[in-house]
Amino acid sequence: MTMQDTDCDGYFDIDDECAVSDLGATVVIGGCDSGVPNSLFATGCSISDLLAEQAALAANHGSFVRGVAHLSNDLTEAGVISGAQHGAIQACAAGN
């Protein structure tokens, strides 16, 4: 049996929570490039993947922006992104 890594992120699909990850260099929301590095986590998911999940779950733009705020707060508290990067992600989410 050959182990597959569909998105070539270094995580085999069987262990990859995001088997088709967005591996762009920076976090882009609706064409707005935040300039924030698109970190890849041990789950096989990138920041952009987590934001795409928020978009899929959101009933409207306001709930998307709130979801992004919660996610970016968590990433800031975990030391993954800085306060300025949090603001850049929020600005892109609000503008789209």
PDB file of N, CA and C in Angstrom:
ATOM      1  N   MET A   1       0.842  -1.185   0.000  1.00  0.00           N
ATOM      2  CA  MET A   1       0.000   0.000   0.000  1.00  0.00           C
ATOM      3  C   MET A   1       0.888   1.249   0.000  1.00  0.00           C
ATOM      4  N   THR A   2       0.649   2.123  -0.933  1.00  0.00           N
ATOM      5  CA  THR A   2       1.402   3.360  -1.045  1.00  0.00           C
ATOM      6  C   THR A   2       0.687   4.461  -0.265  1.00  0.00           C
ATOM      7  N   MET A   3       1.456   5.164   0.552  1.00  0.00           N
ATOM      8  CA  MET A   3       0.887   6.278   1.305  1.00  0.00           C
ATOM      9  C   MET A   3       0.829   7.495   0.389  1.00  0.00           C
ATOM     10  N   GLN A   4      -0.319   8.142   0.339  1.00  0.00           N
ATOM     11  CA  GLN A   4      -0.517   9.303  -0.519  1.00  0.00           C
ATOM     12  C   GLN A   4      -0.477  10.592   0.278  1.00  0.00           C
ATOM     13  N   ASP A   5       0.056  11.612  -0.363  1.00  0.00           N
ATOM     14  CA  ASP A   5       0.052  12.970   0.180  1.00  0.00           C
ATOM     15  C   ASP A   5      -0.457  13.871  -0.941  1.00  0.00           C
ATOM     16  N   THR A   6      -1.772  13.913  -1.108  1.00  0.00           N
ATOM     17  CA  THR A   6      -2.413  14.590  -2.234  1.00  0.00           C
ATOM     18  C   THR A   6      -1.942  16.026  -2.408  1.00  0.00           C
ATOM     19  N   ASP A   7      -1.833  16.773  -1.320  1.00  0.00           N
ATOM     20  CA  ASP A   7      -1.480  18.192  -1.437  1.00  0.00           C
ATOM     21  C   ASP A   7       0.015  18.475  -1.258  1.00  0.00           C
ATOM     22  N   CYS A   8       0.802  17.415  -1.114  1.00  0.00           N
ATOM     23  CA  CYS A   8       2.273  17.541  -1.007  1.00  0.00           C
ATOM     24  C   CYS A   8       2.703  18.470   0.131  1.00  0.00           C
ATOM     25  N   ASP A   9       2.011  18.365   1.269  1.00  0.00           N
ATOM     26  CA  ASP A   9       2.358  19.208   2.415  1.00  0.00           C
ATOM     27  C   ASP A   9       3.223  18.489   3.447  1.00  0.00           C
ATOM     28  N   GLY A  10       3.574  17.226   3.151  1.00  0.00           N
ATOM     29  CA  GLY A  10       4.404  16.463   4.069  1.00  0.00           C
ATOM     30  C   GLY A  10       3.617  15.617   5.048  1.00  0.00           C
ATOM     31  N   TYR A  11       2.289  15.630   4.935  1.00  0.00           N
ATOM     32  CA  TYR A  11       1.431  14.824   5.800  1.00  0.00           C
ATOM     33  C   TYR A  11       0.642  13.854   4.934  1.00  0.00           C
ATOM     34  N   PHE A  12       0.762  12.553   5.227  1.00  0.00           N
ATOM     35  CA  PHE A  12       0.009  11.564   4.463  1.00  0.00           C
ATOM     36  C   PHE A  12      -1.486  11.796   4.650  1.00  0.00           C
ATOM     37  N   ASP A  13      -2.241  11.580   3.580  1.00  0.00           N
ATOM     38  CA  ASP A  13      -3.681  11.844   3.591  1.00  0.00           C
ATOM     39  C   ASP A  13      -4.388  11.178   4.763  1.00  0.00           C
ATOM     40  N   ILE A  14      -3.952   9.989   5.129  1.00  0.00           N
ATOM     41  CA  ILE A  14      -4.607   9.252   6.213  1.00  0.00           C
ATOM     42  C   ILE A  14      -4.527  10.017   7.543  1.00  0.00           C
ATOM     43  N   ASP A  15      -3.484  10.842   7.706  1.00  0.00           N
ATOM     44  CA  ASP A  15      -3.296  11.621   8.934  1.00  0.00           C
ATOM     45  C   ASP A  15      -3.576  13.107   8.754  1.00  0.00           C
ATOM     46  N   ASP A  16      -3.929  13.511   7.541  1.00  0.00           N
ATOM     47  CA  ASP A  16      -4.045  14.923   7.168  1.00  0.00           C
ATOM     48  C   ASP A  16      -5.492  15.386   7.299  1.00  0.00           C
ATOM     49  N   GLU A  17      -5.755  16.304   8.233  1.00  0.00           N
ATOM     50  CA  GLU A  17      -7.115  16.820   8.419  1.00  0.00           C
ATOM     51  C   GLU A  17      -7.552  17.726   7.276  1.00  0.00           C
ATOM     52  N   CYS A  18      -6.598  18.203   6.474  1.00  0.00           N
ATOM     53  CA  CYS A  18      -6.884  19.057   5.314  1.00  0.00           C
ATOM     54  C   CYS A  18      -6.097  18.494   4.129  1.00  0.00           C
ATOM     55  N   ALA A  19      -6.641  17.466   3.502  1.00  0.00           N
ATOM     56  CA  ALA A  19      -5.912  16.723   2.467  1.00  0.00           C
ATOM     57  C   ALA A  19      -5.660  17.530   1.198  1.00  0.00           C
ATOM     58  N   VAL A  20      -6.358  18.633   1.017  1.00  0.00           N
ATOM     59  CA  VAL A  20      -6.121  19.505  -0.145  1.00  0.00           C
ATOM     60  C   VAL A  20      -5.881  20.936   0.354  1.00  0.00           C
ATOM     61  N   SER A  21      -4.820  21.086   1.107  1.00  0.00           N
ATOM     62  CA  SER A  21      -4.495  22.358   1.754  1.00  0.00           C
ATOM     63  C   SER A  21      -4.208  23.482   0.778  1.00  0.00           C
ATOM     64  N   ASP A  22      -4.527  24.696   1.233  1.00  0.00           N
ATOM     65  CA  ASP A  22      -4.097  25.917   0.563  1.00  0.00           C
ATOM     66  C   ASP A  22      -2.690  26.189   1.091  1.00  0.00           C
ATOM     67  N   LEU A  23      -1.699  25.983   0.235  1.00  0.00           N
ATOM     68  CA  LEU A  23      -0.310  26.129   0.653  1.00  0.00           C
ATOM     69  C   LEU A  23       0.328  27.410   0.130  1.00  0.00           C
ATOM     70  N   GLY A  24      -0.508  28.406  -0.184  1.00  0.00           N
ATOM     71  CA  GLY A  24       0.030  29.697  -0.610  1.00  0.00           C
ATOM     72  C   GLY A  24       0.957  30.263   0.453  1.00  0.00           C
ATOM     73  N   ALA A  25       1.875  31.099   0.045  1.00  0.00           N
ATOM     74  CA  ALA A  25       2.875  31.640   0.971  1.00  0.00           C
ATOM     75  C   ALA A  25       2.267  32.547   2.036  1.00  0.00           C
ATOM     76  N   THR A  26       1.220  33.279   1.663  1.00  0.00           N
ATOM     77  CA  THR A  26       0.592  34.205   2.608  1.00  0.00           C
ATOM     78  C   THR A  26      -0.911  33.955   2.672  1.00  0.00           C
ATOM     79  N   VAL A  27      -1.532  34.464   3.721  1.00  0.00           N
ATOM     80  CA  VAL A  27      -2.974  34.333   3.910  1.00  0.00           C
ATOM     81  C   VAL A  27      -3.677  35.345   3.010  1.00  0.00           C
ATOM     82  N   VAL A  28      -4.505  34.825   2.097  1.00  0.00           N
ATOM     83  CA  VAL A  28      -5.271  35.656   1.170  1.00  0.00           C
ATOM     84  C   VAL A  28      -6.747  35.368   1.405  1.00  0.00           C
ATOM     85  N   ILE A  29      -7.528  36.425   1.615  1.00  0.00           N
ATOM     86  CA  ILE A  29      -8.970  36.281   1.836  1.00  0.00           C
ATOM     87  C   ILE A  29      -9.681  37.071   0.755  1.00  0.00           C
ATOM     88  N   GLY A  30     -10.371  36.379  -0.127  1.00  0.00           N
ATOM     89  CA  GLY A  30     -11.139  37.039  -1.177  1.00  0.00           C
ATOM     90  C   GLY A  30     -10.321  37.994  -2.024  1.00  0.00           C
ATOM     91  N   GLY A  31      -9.093  37.647  -2.323  1.00  0.00           N
ATOM     92  CA  GLY A  31      -8.233  38.498  -3.134  1.00  0.00           C
ATOM     93  C   GLY A  31      -7.430  39.512  -2.339  1.00  0.00           C
ATOM     94  N   CYS A  32      -7.681  39.628  -1.051  1.00  0.00           N
ATOM     95  CA  CYS A  32      -6.932  40.546  -0.181  1.00  0.00           C
ATOM     96  C   CYS A  32      -5.767  39.784   0.445  1.00  0.00           C
ATOM     97  N   ASP A  33      -4.551  40.150   0.056  1.00  0.00           N
ATOM     98  CA  ASP A  33      -3.352  39.506   0.605  1.00  0.00           C
ATOM     99  C   ASP A  33      -2.980  40.197   1.911  1.00  0.00           C
ATOM    100  N   SER A  34      -3.123  39.469   3.002  1.00  0.00           N
ATOM    101  CA  SER A  34      -2.840  40.026   4.327  1.00  0.00           C
ATOM    102  C   SER A  34      -1.346  40.198   4.580  1.00  0.00           C
ATOM    103  N   GLY A  35      -0.526  39.493   3.820  1.00  0.00           N
ATOM    104  CA  GLY A  35       0.910  39.513   4.055  1.00  0.00           C
ATOM    105  C   GLY A  35       1.347  38.611   5.194  1.00  0.00           C
ATOM    106  N   VAL A  36       0.387  37.956   5.851  1.00  0.00           N
ATOM    107  CA  VAL A  36       0.684  37.075   6.980  1.00  0.00           C
ATOM    108  C   VAL A  36       1.135  35.720   6.443  1.00  0.00           C
ATOM    109  N   PRO A  37       2.264  35.188   6.926  1.00  0.00           N
ATOM    110  CA  PRO A  37       2.689  33.862   6.479  1.00  0.00           C
ATOM    111  C   PRO A  37       1.603  32.824   6.747  1.00  0.00           C
ATOM    112  N   ASN A  38       1.370  31.970   5.766  1.00  0.00           N
ATOM    113  CA  ASN A  38       0.327  30.948   5.837  1.00  0.00           C
ATOM    114  C   ASN A  38       0.896  29.694   6.495  1.00  0.00           C
ATOM    115  N   SER A  39       1.028  29.734   7.812  1.00  0.00           N
ATOM    116  CA  SER A  39       1.641  28.641   8.566  1.00  0.00           C
ATOM    117  C   SER A  39       0.888  27.338   8.375  1.00  0.00           C
ATOM    118  N   LEU A  40       1.652  26.239   8.376  1.00  0.00           N
ATOM    119  CA  LEU A  40       1.098  24.890   8.278  1.00  0.00           C
ATOM    120  C   LEU A  40       1.252  24.231   9.642  1.00  0.00           C
ATOM    121  N   PHE A  41       0.177  23.631  10.138  1.00  0.00           N
ATOM    122  CA  PHE A  41       0.176  23.012  11.457  1.00  0.00           C
ATOM    123  C   PHE A  41       0.354  21.503  11.355  1.00  0.00           C
ATOM    124  N   ALA A  42       0.637  20.864  12.477  1.00  0.00           N
ATOM    125  CA  ALA A  42       0.858  19.418  12.529  1.00  0.00           C
ATOM    126  C   ALA A  42      -0.377  18.620  12.124  1.00  0.00           C
ATOM    127  N   THR A  43      -1.519  19.264  12.052  1.00  0.00           N
ATOM    128  CA  THR A  43      -2.754  18.605  11.607  1.00  0.00           C
ATOM    129  C   THR A  43      -2.792  18.451  10.090  1.00  0.00           C
ATOM    130  N   GLY A  44      -1.866  19.142   9.393  1.00  0.00           N
ATOM    131  CA  GLY A  44      -1.888  19.170   7.933  1.00  0.00           C
ATOM    132  C   GLY A  44      -2.729  20.308   7.396  1.00  0.00           C
ATOM    133  N   CYS A  45      -3.193  21.185   8.273  1.00  0.00           N
ATOM    134  CA  CYS A  45      -4.012  22.333   7.875  1.00  0.00           C
ATOM    135  C   CYS A  45      -3.192  23.615   7.986  1.00  0.00           C
ATOM    136  N   SER A  46      -3.430  24.525   7.053  1.00  0.00           N
ATOM    137  CA  SER A  46      -2.784  25.839   7.080  1.00  0.00           C
ATOM    138  C   SER A  46      -3.752  26.865   7.674  1.00  0.00           C
ATOM    139  N   ILE A  47      -3.235  28.053   7.942  1.00  0.00           N
ATOM    140  CA  ILE A  47      -4.117  29.126   8.410  1.00  0.00           C
ATOM    141  C   ILE A  47      -5.220  29.364   7.383  1.00  0.00           C
ATOM    142  N   SER A  48      -4.862  29.376   6.103  1.00  0.00           N
ATOM    143  CA  SER A  48      -5.873  29.591   5.055  1.00  0.00           C
ATOM    144  C   SER A  48      -6.939  28.510   5.066  1.00  0.00           C
ATOM    145  N   ASP A  49      -6.547  27.265   5.356  1.00  0.00           N
ATOM    146  CA  ASP A  49      -7.531  26.184   5.455  1.00  0.00           C
ATOM    147  C   ASP A  49      -8.514  26.454   6.591  1.00  0.00           C
ATOM    148  N   LEU A  50      -7.995  26.900   7.727  1.00  0.00           N
ATOM    149  CA  LEU A  50      -8.858  27.186   8.877  1.00  0.00           C
ATOM    150  C   LEU A  50      -9.805  28.344   8.579  1.00  0.00           C
ATOM    151  N   LEU A  51      -9.321  29.331   7.837  1.00  0.00           N
ATOM    152  CA  LEU A  51     -10.184  30.450   7.440  1.00  0.00           C
ATOM    153  C   LEU A  51     -11.248  29.997   6.450  1.00  0.00           C
ATOM    154  N   ALA A  52     -10.898  29.091   5.553  1.00  0.00           N
ATOM    155  CA  ALA A  52     -11.878  28.553   4.600  1.00  0.00           C
ATOM    156  C   ALA A  52     -12.974  27.791   5.339  1.00  0.00           C
ATOM    157  N   GLU A  53     -12.610  27.099   6.414  1.00  0.00           N
ATOM    158  CA  GLU A  53     -13.618  26.419   7.239  1.00  0.00           C
ATOM    159  C   GLU A  53     -14.574  27.439   7.846  1.00  0.00           C
ATOM    160  N   GLN A  54     -14.036  28.567   8.308  1.00  0.00           N
ATOM    161  CA  GLN A  54     -14.889  29.624   8.860  1.00  0.00           C
ATOM    162  C   GLN A  54     -15.858  30.138   7.805  1.00  0.00           C
ATOM    163  N   ALA A  55     -15.364  30.329   6.596  1.00  0.00           N
ATOM    164  CA  ALA A  55     -16.225  30.819   5.511  1.00  0.00           C
ATOM    165  C   ALA A  55     -17.333  29.821   5.209  1.00  0.00           C
ATOM    166  N   ALA A  56     -17.008  28.541   5.220  1.00  0.00           N
ATOM    167  CA  ALA A  56     -18.002  27.510   4.919  1.00  0.00           C
ATOM    168  C   ALA A  56     -19.074  27.425   6.005  1.00  0.00           C
ATOM    169  N   LEU A  57     -18.701  27.709   7.230  1.00  0.00           N
ATOM    170  CA  LEU A  57     -19.643  27.622   8.350  1.00  0.00           C
ATOM    171  C   LEU A  57     -20.493  28.877   8.532  1.00  0.00           C
ATOM    172  N   ALA A  58     -20.034  29.993   7.984  1.00  0.00           N
ATOM    173  CA  ALA A  58     -20.695  31.278   8.229  1.00  0.00           C
ATOM    174  C   ALA A  58     -22.009  31.402   7.467  1.00  0.00           C
ATOM    175  N   ALA A  59     -23.030  31.865   8.171  1.00  0.00           N
ATOM    176  CA  ALA A  59     -24.338  32.084   7.551  1.00  0.00           C
ATOM    177  C   ALA A  59     -24.368  33.384   6.757  1.00  0.00           C
ATOM    178  N   ASN A  60     -23.494  34.333   7.126  1.00  0.00           N
ATOM    179  CA  ASN A  60     -23.448  35.631   6.447  1.00  0.00           C
ATOM    180  C   ASN A  60     -22.081  36.271   6.694  1.00  0.00           C
ATOM    181  N   HIS A  61     -21.884  37.445   6.129  1.00  0.00           N
ATOM    182  CA  HIS A  61     -20.579  38.106   6.240  1.00  0.00           C
ATOM    183  C   HIS A  61     -20.229  38.431   7.692  1.00  0.00           C
ATOM    184  N   GLY A  62     -21.200  38.895   8.445  1.00  0.00           N
ATOM    185  CA  GLY A  62     -20.949  39.229   9.848  1.00  0.00           C
ATOM    186  C   GLY A  62     -20.485  38.028  10.651  1.00  0.00           C
ATOM    187  N   SER A  63     -21.124  36.883  10.434  1.00  0.00           N
ATOM    188  CA  SER A  63     -20.707  35.693  11.179  1.00  0.00           C
ATOM    189  C   SER A  63     -19.337  35.214  10.714  1.00  0.00           C
ATOM    190  N   PHE A  64     -19.001  35.420   9.433  1.00  0.00           N
ATOM    191  CA  PHE A  64     -17.661  35.090   8.948  1.00  0.00           C
ATOM    192  C   PHE A  64     -16.621  35.955   9.653  1.00  0.00           C
ATOM    193  N   VAL A  65     -16.864  37.257   9.715  1.00  0.00           N
ATOM    194  CA  VAL A  65     -15.911  38.171  10.355  1.00  0.00           C
ATOM    195  C   VAL A  65     -15.744  37.817  11.832  1.00  0.00           C
ATOM    196  N   ARG A  66     -16.838  37.476  12.507  1.00  0.00           N
ATOM    197  CA  ARG A  66     -16.749  37.063  13.916  1.00  0.00           C
ATOM    198  C   ARG A  66     -15.942  35.775  14.059  1.00  0.00           C
ATOM    199  N   GLY A  67     -16.183  34.815  13.179  1.00  0.00           N
ATOM    200  CA  GLY A  67     -15.426  33.559  13.214  1.00  0.00           C
ATOM    201  C   GLY A  67     -13.943  33.784  12.986  1.00  0.00           C
ATOM    202  N   VAL A  68     -13.621  34.664  12.043  1.00  0.00           N
ATOM    203  CA  VAL A  68     -12.218  34.999  11.774  1.00  0.00           C
ATOM    204  C   VAL A  68     -11.604  35.684  12.993  1.00  0.00           C
ATOM    205  N   ALA A  69     -12.364  36.544  13.648  1.00  0.00           N
ATOM    206  CA  ALA A  69     -11.865  37.222  14.852  1.00  0.00           C
ATOM    207  C   ALA A  69     -11.509  36.208  15.932  1.00  0.00           C
ATOM    208  N   HIS A  70     -12.390  35.243  16.160  1.00  0.00           N
ATOM    209  CA  HIS A  70     -12.120  34.216  17.173  1.00  0.00           C
ATOM    210  C   HIS A  70     -10.891  33.397  16.798  1.00  0.00           C
ATOM    211  N   LEU A  71     -10.815  32.980  15.534  1.00  0.00           N
ATOM    212  CA  LEU A  71      -9.678  32.184  15.084  1.00  0.00           C
ATOM    213  C   LEU A  71      -8.375  32.974  15.199  1.00  0.00           C
ATOM    214  N   SER A  72      -8.374  34.208  14.732  1.00  0.00           N
ATOM    215  CA  SER A  72      -7.137  34.992  14.783  1.00  0.00           C
ATOM    216  C   SER A  72      -6.758  35.351  16.221  1.00  0.00           C
ATOM    217  N   ASN A  73      -7.744  35.518  17.099  1.00  0.00           N
ATOM    218  CA  ASN A  73      -7.438  35.707  18.524  1.00  0.00           C
ATOM    219  C   ASN A  73      -6.732  34.477  19.080  1.00  0.00           C
ATOM    220  N   ASP A  74      -7.258  33.293  18.754  1.00  0.00           N
ATOM    221  CA  ASP A  74      -6.645  32.047  19.217  1.00  0.00           C
ATOM    222  C   ASP A  74      -5.215  31.912  18.698  1.00  0.00           C
ATOM    223  N   LEU A  75      -5.006  32.254  17.423  1.00  0.00           N
ATOM    224  CA  LEU A  75      -3.664  32.159  16.837  1.00  0.00           C
ATOM    225  C   LEU A  75      -2.706  33.154  17.482  1.00  0.00           C
ATOM    226  N   THR A  76      -3.215  34.332  17.836  1.00  0.00           N
ATOM    227  CA  THR A  76      -2.387  35.337  18.507  1.00  0.00           C
ATOM    228  C   THR A  76      -2.015  34.862  19.907  1.00  0.00           C
ATOM    229  N   GLU A  77      -3.002  34.365  20.644  1.00  0.00           N
ATOM    230  CA  GLU A  77      -2.753  33.873  22.003  1.00  0.00           C
ATOM    231  C   GLU A  77      -1.773  32.709  22.010  1.00  0.00           C
ATOM    232  N   ALA A  78      -1.790  31.885  20.949  1.00  0.00           N
ATOM    233  CA  ALA A  78      -0.885  30.739  20.843  1.00  0.00           C
ATOM    234  C   ALA A  78       0.504  31.145  20.358  1.00  0.00           C
ATOM    235  N   GLY A  79       0.671  32.420  19.994  1.00  0.00           N
ATOM    236  CA  GLY A  79       1.964  32.892  19.525  1.00  0.00           C
ATOM    237  C   GLY A  79       2.269  32.547  18.077  1.00  0.00           C
ATOM    238  N   VAL A  80       1.243  32.135  17.329  1.00  0.00           N
ATOM    239  CA  VAL A  80       1.427  31.778  15.917  1.00  0.00           C
ATOM    240  C   VAL A  80       1.532  33.030  15.058  1.00  0.00           C
ATOM    241  N   ILE A  81       0.718  34.031  15.379  1.00  0.00           N
ATOM    242  CA  ILE A  81       0.756  35.306  14.661  1.00  0.00           C
ATOM    243  C   ILE A  81       0.878  36.439  15.680  1.00  0.00           C
ATOM    244  N   SER A  82       1.340  37.583  15.202  1.00  0.00           N
ATOM    245  CA  SER A  82       1.477  38.766  16.069  1.00  0.00           C
ATOM    246  C   SER A  82       0.168  39.554  16.096  1.00  0.00           C
ATOM    247  N   GLY A  83       0.116  40.537  16.949  1.00  0.00           N
ATOM    248  CA  GLY A  83      -1.047  41.415  16.995  1.00  0.00           C
ATOM    249  C   GLY A  83      -1.265  42.146  15.681  1.00  0.00           C
ATOM    250  N   ALA A  84      -0.180  42.597  15.070  1.00  0.00           N
ATOM    251  CA  ALA A  84      -0.287  43.289  13.782  1.00  0.00           C
ATOM    252  C   ALA A  84      -0.799  42.344  12.694  1.00  0.00           C
ATOM    253  N   GLN A  85      -0.339  41.103  12.725  1.00  0.00           N
ATOM    254  CA  GLN A  85      -0.811  40.117  11.746  1.00  0.00           C
ATOM    255  C   GLN A  85      -2.283  39.788  11.973  1.00  0.00           C
ATOM    256  N   HIS A  86      -2.683  39.724  13.223  1.00  0.00           N
ATOM    257  CA  HIS A  86      -4.096  39.534  13.564  1.00  0.00           C
ATOM    258  C   HIS A  86      -4.922  40.648  12.925  1.00  0.00           C
ATOM    259  N   GLY A  87      -4.459  41.883  13.058  1.00  0.00           N
ATOM    260  CA  GLY A  87      -5.158  43.024  12.472  1.00  0.00           C
ATOM    261  C   GLY A  87      -5.231  42.946  10.963  1.00  0.00           C
ATOM    262  N   ALA A  88      -4.165  42.477  10.330  1.00  0.00           N
ATOM    263  CA  ALA A  88      -4.146  42.364   8.867  1.00  0.00           C
ATOM    264  C   ALA A  88      -5.148  41.323   8.383  1.00  0.00           C
ATOM    265  N   ILE A  89      -5.239  40.205   9.086  1.00  0.00           N
ATOM    266  CA  ILE A  89      -6.219  39.175   8.724  1.00  0.00           C
ATOM    267  C   ILE A  89      -7.629  39.718   8.912  1.00  0.00           C
ATOM    268  N   GLN A  90      -7.864  40.397  10.043  1.00  0.00           N
ATOM    269  CA  GLN A  90      -9.184  40.976  10.315  1.00  0.00           C
ATOM    270  C   GLN A  90      -9.583  41.995   9.252  1.00  0.00           C
ATOM    271  N   ALA A  91      -8.637  42.832   8.843  1.00  0.00           N
ATOM    272  CA  ALA A  91      -8.931  43.850   7.830  1.00  0.00           C
ATOM    273  C   ALA A  91      -9.335  43.196   6.514  1.00  0.00           C
ATOM    274  N   CYS A  92      -8.642  42.140   6.127  1.00  0.00           N
ATOM    275  CA  CYS A  92      -9.004  41.438   4.886  1.00  0.00           C
ATOM    276  C   CYS A  92     -10.378  40.785   5.013  1.00  0.00           C
ATOM    277  N   ALA A  93     -10.646  40.164   6.164  1.00  0.00           N
ATOM    278  CA  ALA A  93     -11.943  39.511   6.356  1.00  0.00           C
ATOM    279  C   ALA A  93     -13.073  40.530   6.317  1.00  0.00           C
ATOM    280  N   ALA A  94     -12.889  41.655   6.969  1.00  0.00           N
ATOM    281  CA  ALA A  94     -13.930  42.680   7.021  1.00  0.00           C
ATOM    282  C   ALA A  94     -14.192  43.290   5.655  1.00  0.00           C
ATOM    283  N   GLY A  95     -13.163  43.376   4.837  1.00  0.00           N
ATOM    284  CA  GLY A  95     -13.298  43.997   3.527  1.00  0.00           C
ATOM    285  C   GLY A  95     -13.829  43.087   2.446  1.00  0.00           C
ATOM    286  N   ASN A  96     -14.096  41.850   2.777  1.00  0.00           N
ATOM    287  CA  ASN A  96     -14.565  40.892   1.765  1.00  0.00           C
ATOM    288  C   ASN A  96     -15.886  40.268   2.123  1.00  0.00           C
TER     289      ASN A  96
END
